[in-house]
PDB file of C-alpha atoms in Angstrom:
ATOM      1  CA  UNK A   1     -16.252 -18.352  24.435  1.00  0.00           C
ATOM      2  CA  UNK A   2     -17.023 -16.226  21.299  1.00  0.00           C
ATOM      3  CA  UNK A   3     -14.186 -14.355  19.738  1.00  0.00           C
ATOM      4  CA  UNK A   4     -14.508 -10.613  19.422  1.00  0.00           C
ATOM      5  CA  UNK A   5     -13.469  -9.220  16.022  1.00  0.00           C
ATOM      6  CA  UNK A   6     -13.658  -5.846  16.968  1.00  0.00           C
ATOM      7  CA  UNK A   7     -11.462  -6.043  20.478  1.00  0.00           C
ATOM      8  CA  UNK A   8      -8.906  -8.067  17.854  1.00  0.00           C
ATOM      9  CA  UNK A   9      -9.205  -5.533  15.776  1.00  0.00           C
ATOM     10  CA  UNK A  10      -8.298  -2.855  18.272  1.00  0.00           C
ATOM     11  CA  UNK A  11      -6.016  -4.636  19.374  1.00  0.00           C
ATOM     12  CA  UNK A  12      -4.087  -5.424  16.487  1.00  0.00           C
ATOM     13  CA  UNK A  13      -4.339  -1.515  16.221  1.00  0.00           C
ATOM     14  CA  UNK A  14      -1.998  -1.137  19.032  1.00  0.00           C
ATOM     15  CA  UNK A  15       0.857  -1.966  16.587  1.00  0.00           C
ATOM     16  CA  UNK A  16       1.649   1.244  14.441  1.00  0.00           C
ATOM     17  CA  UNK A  17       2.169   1.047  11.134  1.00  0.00           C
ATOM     18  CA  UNK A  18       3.658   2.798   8.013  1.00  0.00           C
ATOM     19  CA  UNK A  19       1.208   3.633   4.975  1.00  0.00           C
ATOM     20  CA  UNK A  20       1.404   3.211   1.031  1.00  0.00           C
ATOM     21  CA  UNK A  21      -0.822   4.025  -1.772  1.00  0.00           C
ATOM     22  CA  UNK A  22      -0.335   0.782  -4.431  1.00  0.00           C
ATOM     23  CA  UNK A  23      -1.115   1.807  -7.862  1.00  0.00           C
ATOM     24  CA  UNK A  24      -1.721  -0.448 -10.996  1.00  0.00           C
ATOM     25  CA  UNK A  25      -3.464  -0.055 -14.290  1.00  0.00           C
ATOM     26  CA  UNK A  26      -7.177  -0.645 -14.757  1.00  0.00           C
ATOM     27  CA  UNK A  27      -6.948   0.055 -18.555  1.00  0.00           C
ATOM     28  CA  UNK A  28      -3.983   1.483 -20.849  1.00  0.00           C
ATOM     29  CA  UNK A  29      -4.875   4.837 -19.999  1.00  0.00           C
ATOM     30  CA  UNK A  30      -6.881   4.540 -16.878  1.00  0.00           C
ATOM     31  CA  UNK A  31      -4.801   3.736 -12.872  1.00  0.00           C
ATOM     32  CA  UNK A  32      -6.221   3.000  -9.612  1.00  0.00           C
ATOM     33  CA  UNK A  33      -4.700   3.170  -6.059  1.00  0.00           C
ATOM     34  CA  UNK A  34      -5.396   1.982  -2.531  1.00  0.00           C
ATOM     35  CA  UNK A  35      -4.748   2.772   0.607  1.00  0.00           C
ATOM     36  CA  UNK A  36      -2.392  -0.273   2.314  1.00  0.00           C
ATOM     37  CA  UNK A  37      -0.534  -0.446   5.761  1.00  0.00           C
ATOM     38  CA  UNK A  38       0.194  -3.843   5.631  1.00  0.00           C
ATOM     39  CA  UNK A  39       3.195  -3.664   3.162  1.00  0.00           C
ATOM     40  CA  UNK A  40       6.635  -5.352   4.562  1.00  0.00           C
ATOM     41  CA  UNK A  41       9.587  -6.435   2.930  1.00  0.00           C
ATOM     42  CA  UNK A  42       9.776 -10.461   2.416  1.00  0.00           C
ATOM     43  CA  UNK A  43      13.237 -11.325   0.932  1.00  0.00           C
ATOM     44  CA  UNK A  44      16.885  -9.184  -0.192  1.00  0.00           C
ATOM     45  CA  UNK A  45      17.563 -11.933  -2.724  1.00  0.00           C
ATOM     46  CA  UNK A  46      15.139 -12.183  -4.679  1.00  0.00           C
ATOM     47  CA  UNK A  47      14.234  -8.486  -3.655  1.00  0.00           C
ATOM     48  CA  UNK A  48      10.476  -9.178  -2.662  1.00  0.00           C
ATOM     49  CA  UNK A  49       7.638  -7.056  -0.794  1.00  0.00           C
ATOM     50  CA  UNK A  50       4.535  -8.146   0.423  1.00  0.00           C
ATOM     51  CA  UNK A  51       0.884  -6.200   1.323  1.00  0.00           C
ATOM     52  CA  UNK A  52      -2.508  -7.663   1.934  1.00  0.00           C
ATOM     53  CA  UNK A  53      -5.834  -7.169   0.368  1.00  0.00           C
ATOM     54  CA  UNK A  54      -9.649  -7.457   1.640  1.00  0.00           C
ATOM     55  CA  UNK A  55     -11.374  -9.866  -0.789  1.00  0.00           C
ATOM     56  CA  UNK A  56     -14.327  -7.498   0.045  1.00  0.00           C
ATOM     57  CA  UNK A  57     -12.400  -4.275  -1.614  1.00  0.00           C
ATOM     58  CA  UNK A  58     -14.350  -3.323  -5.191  1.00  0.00           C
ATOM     59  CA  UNK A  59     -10.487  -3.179  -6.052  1.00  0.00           C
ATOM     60  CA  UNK A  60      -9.445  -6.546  -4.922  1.00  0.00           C
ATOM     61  CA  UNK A  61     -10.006  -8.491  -8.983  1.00  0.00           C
ATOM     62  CA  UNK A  62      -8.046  -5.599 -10.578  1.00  0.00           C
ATOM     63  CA  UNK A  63      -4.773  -6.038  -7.865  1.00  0.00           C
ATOM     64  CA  UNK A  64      -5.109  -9.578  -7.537  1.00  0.00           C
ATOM     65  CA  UNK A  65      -4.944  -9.872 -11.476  1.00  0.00           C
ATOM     66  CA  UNK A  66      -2.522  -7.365 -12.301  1.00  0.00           C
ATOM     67  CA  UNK A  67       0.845  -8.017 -13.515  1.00  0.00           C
ATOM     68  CA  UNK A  68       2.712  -5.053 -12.056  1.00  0.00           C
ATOM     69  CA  UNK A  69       2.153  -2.259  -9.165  1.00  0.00           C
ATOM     70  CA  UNK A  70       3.586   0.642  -8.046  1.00  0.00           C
ATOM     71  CA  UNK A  71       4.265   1.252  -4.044  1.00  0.00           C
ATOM     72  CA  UNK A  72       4.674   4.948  -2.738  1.00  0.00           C
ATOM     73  CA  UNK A  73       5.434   5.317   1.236  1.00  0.00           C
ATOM     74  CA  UNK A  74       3.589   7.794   2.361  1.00  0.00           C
ATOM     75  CA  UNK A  75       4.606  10.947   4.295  1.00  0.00           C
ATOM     76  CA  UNK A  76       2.793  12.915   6.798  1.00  0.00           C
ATOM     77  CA  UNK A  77       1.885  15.165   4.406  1.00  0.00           C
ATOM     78  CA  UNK A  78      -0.227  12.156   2.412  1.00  0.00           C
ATOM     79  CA  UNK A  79      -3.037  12.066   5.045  1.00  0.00           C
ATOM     80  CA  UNK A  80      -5.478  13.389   2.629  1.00  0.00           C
ATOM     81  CA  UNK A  81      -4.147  11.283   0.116  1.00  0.00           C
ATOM     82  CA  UNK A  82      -4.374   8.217   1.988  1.00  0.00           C
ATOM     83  CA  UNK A  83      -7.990   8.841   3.425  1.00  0.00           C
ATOM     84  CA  UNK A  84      -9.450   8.911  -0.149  1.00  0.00           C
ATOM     85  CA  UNK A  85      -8.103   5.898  -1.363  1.00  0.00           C
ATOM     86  CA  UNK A  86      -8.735   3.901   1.801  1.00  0.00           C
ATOM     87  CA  UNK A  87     -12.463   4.489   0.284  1.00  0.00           C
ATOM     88  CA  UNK A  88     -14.273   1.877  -1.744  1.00  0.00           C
ATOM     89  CA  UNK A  89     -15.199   3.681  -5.068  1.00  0.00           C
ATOM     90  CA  UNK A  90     -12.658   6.355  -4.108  1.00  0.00           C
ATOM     91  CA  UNK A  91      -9.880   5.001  -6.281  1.00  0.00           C
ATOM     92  CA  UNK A  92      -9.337   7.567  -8.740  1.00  0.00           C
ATOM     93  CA  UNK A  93      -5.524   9.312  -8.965  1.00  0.00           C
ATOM     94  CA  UNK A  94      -6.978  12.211 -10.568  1.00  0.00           C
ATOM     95  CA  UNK A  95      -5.537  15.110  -8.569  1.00  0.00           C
ATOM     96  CA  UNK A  96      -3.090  13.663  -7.316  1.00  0.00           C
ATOM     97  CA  UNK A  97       0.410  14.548  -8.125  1.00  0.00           C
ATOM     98  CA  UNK A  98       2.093  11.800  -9.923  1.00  0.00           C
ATOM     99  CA  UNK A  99       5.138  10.760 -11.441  1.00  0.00           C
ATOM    100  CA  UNK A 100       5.489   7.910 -14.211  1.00  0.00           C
ATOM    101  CA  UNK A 101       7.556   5.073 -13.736  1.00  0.00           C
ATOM    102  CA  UNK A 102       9.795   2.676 -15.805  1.00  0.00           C
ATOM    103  CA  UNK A 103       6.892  -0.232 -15.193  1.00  0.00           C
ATOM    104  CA  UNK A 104       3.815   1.858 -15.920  1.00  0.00           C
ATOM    105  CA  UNK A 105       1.927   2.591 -12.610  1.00  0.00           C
ATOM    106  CA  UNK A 106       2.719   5.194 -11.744  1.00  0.00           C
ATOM    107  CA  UNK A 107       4.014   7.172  -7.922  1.00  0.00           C
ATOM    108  CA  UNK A 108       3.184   9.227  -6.107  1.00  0.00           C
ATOM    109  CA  UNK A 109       5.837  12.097  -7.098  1.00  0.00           C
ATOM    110  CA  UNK A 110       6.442  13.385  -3.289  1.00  0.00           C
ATOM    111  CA  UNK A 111       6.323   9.772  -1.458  1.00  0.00           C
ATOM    112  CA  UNK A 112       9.389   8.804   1.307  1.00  0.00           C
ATOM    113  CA  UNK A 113      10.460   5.636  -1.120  1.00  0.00           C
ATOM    114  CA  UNK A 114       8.962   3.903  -4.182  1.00  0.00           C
ATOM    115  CA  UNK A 115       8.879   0.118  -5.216  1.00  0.00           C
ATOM    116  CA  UNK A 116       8.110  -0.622  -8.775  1.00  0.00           C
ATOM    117  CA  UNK A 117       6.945  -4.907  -8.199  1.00  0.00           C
ATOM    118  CA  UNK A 118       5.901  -7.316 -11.145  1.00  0.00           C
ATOM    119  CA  UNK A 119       3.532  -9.339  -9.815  1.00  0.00           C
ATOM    120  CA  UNK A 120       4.720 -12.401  -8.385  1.00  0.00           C
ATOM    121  CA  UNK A 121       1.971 -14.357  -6.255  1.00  0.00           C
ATOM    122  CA  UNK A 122      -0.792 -13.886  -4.273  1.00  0.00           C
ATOM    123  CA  UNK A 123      -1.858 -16.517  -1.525  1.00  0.00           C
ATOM    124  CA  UNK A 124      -5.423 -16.872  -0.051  1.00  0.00           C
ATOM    125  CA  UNK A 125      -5.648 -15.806   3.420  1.00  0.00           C
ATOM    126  CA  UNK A 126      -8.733 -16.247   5.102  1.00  0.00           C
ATOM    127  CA  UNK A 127     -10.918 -12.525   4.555  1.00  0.00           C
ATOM    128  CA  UNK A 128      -7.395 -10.990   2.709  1.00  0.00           C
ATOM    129  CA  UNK A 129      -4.847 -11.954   0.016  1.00  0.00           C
ATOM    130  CA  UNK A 130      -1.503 -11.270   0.459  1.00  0.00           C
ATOM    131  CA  UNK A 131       0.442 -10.238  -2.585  1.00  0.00           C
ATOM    132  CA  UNK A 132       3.997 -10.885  -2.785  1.00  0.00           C
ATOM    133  CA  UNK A 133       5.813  -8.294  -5.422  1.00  0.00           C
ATOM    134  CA  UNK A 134       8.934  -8.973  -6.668  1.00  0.00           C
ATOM    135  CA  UNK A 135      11.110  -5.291  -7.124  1.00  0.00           C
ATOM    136  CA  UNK A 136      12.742  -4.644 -10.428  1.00  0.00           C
ATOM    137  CA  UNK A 137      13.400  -0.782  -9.435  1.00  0.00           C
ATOM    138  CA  UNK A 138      12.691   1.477  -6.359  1.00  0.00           C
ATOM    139  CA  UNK A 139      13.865   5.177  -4.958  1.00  0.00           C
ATOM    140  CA  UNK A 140      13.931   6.688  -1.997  1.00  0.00           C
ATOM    141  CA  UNK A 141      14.063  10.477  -0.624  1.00  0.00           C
ATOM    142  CA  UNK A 142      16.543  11.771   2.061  1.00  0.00           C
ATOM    143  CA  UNK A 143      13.867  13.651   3.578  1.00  0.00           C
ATOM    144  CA  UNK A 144      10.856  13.760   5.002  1.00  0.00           C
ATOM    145  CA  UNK A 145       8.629  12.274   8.286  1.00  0.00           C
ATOM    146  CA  UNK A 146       6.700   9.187   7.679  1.00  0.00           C
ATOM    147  CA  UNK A 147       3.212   9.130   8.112  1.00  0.00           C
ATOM    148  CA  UNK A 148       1.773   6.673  11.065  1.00  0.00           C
ATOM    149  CA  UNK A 149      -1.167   4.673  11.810  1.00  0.00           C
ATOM    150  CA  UNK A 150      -2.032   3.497  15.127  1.00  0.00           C
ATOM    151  CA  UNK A 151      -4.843   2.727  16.888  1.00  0.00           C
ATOM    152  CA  UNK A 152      -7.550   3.873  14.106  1.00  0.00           C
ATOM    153  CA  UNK A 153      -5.828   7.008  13.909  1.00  0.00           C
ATOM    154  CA  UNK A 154      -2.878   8.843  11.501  1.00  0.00           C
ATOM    155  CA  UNK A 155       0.174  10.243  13.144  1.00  0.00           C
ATOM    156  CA  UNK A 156       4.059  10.921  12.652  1.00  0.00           C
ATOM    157  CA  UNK A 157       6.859   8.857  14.492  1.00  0.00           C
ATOM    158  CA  UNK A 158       8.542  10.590  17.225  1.00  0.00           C
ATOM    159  CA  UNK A 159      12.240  11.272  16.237  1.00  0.00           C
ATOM    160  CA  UNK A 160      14.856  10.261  19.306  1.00  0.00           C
ATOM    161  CA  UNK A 161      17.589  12.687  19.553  1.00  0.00           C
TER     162      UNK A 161
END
Protein backbone atom coordinates (compact mmCIF):
# COMPACT_ATOMS: atom_id res chain seq x y z
CA UNK A 1 0.00 0.00 0.00
CA UNK A 2 1.47 3.46 -0.88
CA UNK A 3 0.58 6.34 1.34
CA UNK A 4 -1.11 9.31 -0.24
CA UNK A 5 0.30 12.69 0.85
CA UNK A 6 -2.19 14.61 -0.70
CA UNK A 7 -5.53 12.61 0.73
CA UNK A 8 -3.38 13.17 4.28
CA UNK A 9 -3.10 16.35 3.48
CA UNK A 10 -6.78 16.94 2.90
CA UNK A 11 -7.46 15.28 5.42
CA UNK A 12 -5.56 16.83 8.00
CA UNK A 13 -7.42 19.92 6.42
CA UNK A 14 -10.59 18.81 7.91
CA UNK A 15 -9.34 20.21 11.27
CA UNK A 16 -9.78 24.13 11.25
CA UNK A 17 -7.38 26.16 12.41
CA UNK A 18 -6.53 29.70 13.73
CA UNK A 19 -3.81 31.85 11.75
CA UNK A 20 -0.69 34.06 12.81
CA UNK A 21 1.79 36.08 11.00
CA UNK A 22 5.39 35.39 13.09
CA UNK A 23 7.69 38.20 12.65
CA UNK A 24 11.51 38.38 13.48
CA UNK A 25 14.40 40.47 12.35
CA UNK A 26 16.44 39.70 9.25
CA UNK A 27 18.83 42.67 9.91
CA UNK A 28 18.68 45.70 12.54
CA UNK A 29 16.53 47.55 10.37
CA UNK A 30 15.08 45.01 8.06
CA UNK A 31 11.75 42.22 9.51
CA UNK A 32 10.22 39.36 7.87
CA UNK A 33 6.90 37.50 8.54
CA UNK A 34 5.15 34.25 7.68
CA UNK A 35 2.12 32.97 7.41
CA UNK A 36 1.65 29.98 10.34
CA UNK A 37 -1.53 27.98 11.46
CA UNK A 38 0.17 25.61 13.36
CA UNK A 39 0.83 27.81 16.50
CA UNK A 40 -0.56 26.22 20.00
CA UNK A 41 0.19 26.93 23.39
CA UNK A 42 2.71 24.24 25.09
CA UNK A 43 3.04 25.10 28.85
CA UNK A 44 1.37 28.04 31.63
CA UNK A 45 4.54 27.68 33.70
CA UNK A 46 7.03 28.32 31.93
CA UNK A 47 4.56 30.32 29.59
CA UNK A 48 5.57 28.54 26.22
CA UNK A 49 4.04 28.49 22.51
CA UNK A 50 4.86 26.38 19.84
CA UNK A 51 4.45 26.67 15.63
CA UNK A 52 6.03 24.61 12.94
CA UNK A 53 8.15 25.42 10.00
CA UNK A 54 8.75 23.76 6.38
CA UNK A 55 12.53 23.19 6.11
CA UNK A 56 11.68 23.96 2.40
CA UNK A 57 10.46 27.77 3.33
CA UNK A 58 13.34 30.43 1.86
CA UNK A 59 12.49 31.73 5.51
CA UNK A 60 13.11 28.64 7.45
CA UNK A 61 17.43 29.64 8.39
CA UNK A 62 16.33 33.17 9.44
CA UNK A 63 13.34 31.66 12.09
CA UNK A 64 15.15 28.72 12.99
CA UNK A 65 18.22 31.02 13.97
CA UNK A 66 16.58 33.84 15.45
CA UNK A 67 16.61 34.68 18.99
CA UNK A 68 13.21 36.31 19.37
CA UNK A 69 9.71 36.50 17.33
CA UNK A 70 6.75 38.22 17.40
CA UNK A 71 3.16 36.26 17.06
CA UNK A 72 0.00 38.30 15.88
CA UNK A 73 -3.47 36.19 15.71
CA UNK A 74 -5.00 37.05 12.93
CA UNK A 75 -8.55 38.38 12.38
CA UNK A 76 -10.85 37.98 9.55
CA UNK A 77 -9.96 41.04 8.36
CA UNK A 78 -6.04 39.68 7.87
CA UNK A 79 -6.94 37.47 4.84
CA UNK A 80 -4.96 39.60 2.58
CA UNK A 81 -2.40 39.82 5.01
CA UNK A 82 -2.04 36.27 5.55
CA UNK A 83 -2.14 35.23 1.75
CA UNK A 84 1.04 37.31 1.05
CA UNK A 85 3.12 36.02 3.59
CA UNK A 86 2.06 32.40 3.13
CA UNK A 87 4.24 33.19 -0.21
CA UNK A 88 7.86 32.19 -0.56
CA UNK A 89 9.71 35.50 -1.44
CA UNK A 90 6.59 37.34 -0.24
CA UNK A 91 7.96 38.16 3.19
CA UNK A 92 8.20 41.74 3.22
CA UNK A 93 6.02 43.84 6.14
CA UNK A 94 6.16 46.81 4.07
CA UNK A 95 2.54 47.97 3.98
CA UNK A 96 1.50 46.49 6.51
CA UNK A 97 0.34 48.26 9.55
CA UNK A 98 2.59 47.60 12.40
CA UNK A 99 3.18 48.28 15.84
CA UNK A 100 6.70 47.94 17.69
CA UNK A 101 7.15 45.84 20.51
CA UNK A 102 9.20 45.71 23.80
CA UNK A 103 11.40 42.64 22.06
CA UNK A 104 11.92 44.16 18.63
CA UNK A 105 9.72 42.31 16.03
CA UNK A 106 7.35 43.86 15.67
CA UNK A 107 2.92 43.15 15.44
CA UNK A 108 0.73 43.42 13.61
CA UNK A 109 -1.07 46.66 15.20
CA UNK A 110 -4.86 45.32 14.59
CA UNK A 111 -4.21 41.41 15.43
CA UNK A 112 -6.88 39.44 18.07
CA UNK A 113 -3.71 38.76 20.63
CA UNK A 114 0.09 39.14 20.45
CA UNK A 115 2.97 36.92 21.91
CA UNK A 116 6.34 38.48 22.13
CA UNK A 117 8.68 34.68 22.48
CA UNK A 118 12.60 34.55 22.93
CA UNK A 119 13.58 31.79 21.24
CA UNK A 120 13.75 28.76 23.15
CA UNK A 121 14.22 25.48 20.94
CA UNK A 122 13.48 24.12 17.88
CA UNK A 123 13.25 20.21 17.33
CA UNK A 124 13.64 18.42 13.92
CA UNK A 125 10.53 16.99 12.69
CA UNK A 126 10.63 15.08 9.71
CA UNK A 127 9.80 17.88 6.48
CA UNK A 128 9.06 20.79 9.50
CA UNK A 129 10.68 22.19 12.68
CA UNK A 130 8.75 22.99 15.42
CA UNK A 131 9.76 26.02 17.39
CA UNK A 132 8.97 26.25 20.91
CA UNK A 133 8.87 30.18 22.14
CA UNK A 134 9.03 30.97 25.47
CA UNK A 135 6.56 34.41 26.24
CA UNK A 136 8.09 37.26 28.11
CA UNK A 137 4.99 39.66 27.15
CA UNK A 138 1.69 39.31 25.13
CA UNK A 139 -1.82 41.41 24.62
CA UNK A 140 -4.90 40.69 23.60
CA UNK A 141 -8.06 42.71 22.11
CA UNK A 142 -11.69 42.40 23.43
CA UNK A 143 -12.88 42.42 20.02
CA UNK A 144 -12.91 41.10 16.96
CA UNK A 145 -13.76 37.53 14.85
CA UNK A 146 -10.90 35.25 14.30
CA UNK A 147 -9.92 34.35 11.04
CA UNK A 148 -10.27 30.39 10.05
CA UNK A 149 -8.65 27.91 7.94
CA UNK A 150 -10.19 24.78 6.95
CA UNK A 151 -10.06 22.62 4.33
CA UNK A 152 -7.61 24.79 1.95
CA UNK A 153 -9.81 27.57 2.45
CA UNK A 154 -10.08 30.98 4.94
CA UNK A 155 -13.20 31.51 6.93
CA UNK A 156 -14.62 32.98 10.34
CA UNK A 157 -15.90 30.72 13.30
CA UNK A 158 -19.52 30.58 13.71
CA UNK A 159 -20.50 32.34 17.04
CA UNK A 160 -23.21 30.07 19.23
CA UNK A 161 -25.73 32.20 20.82
Amino acid sequence: MTFDVRAFRNALGSFPTGVAVITTAASAEHHLGITVNSFTSVSLDPPLVLWCMDKKSDRYHAFTKANSYTVSILGTEHQEVSSRLAKQGSHSLDGIALRHTELGPPALSDALAIFECRAEAVHDAGDHAILIGRVLRFSRLDDGEPLVFFRGKYGSLAQAS
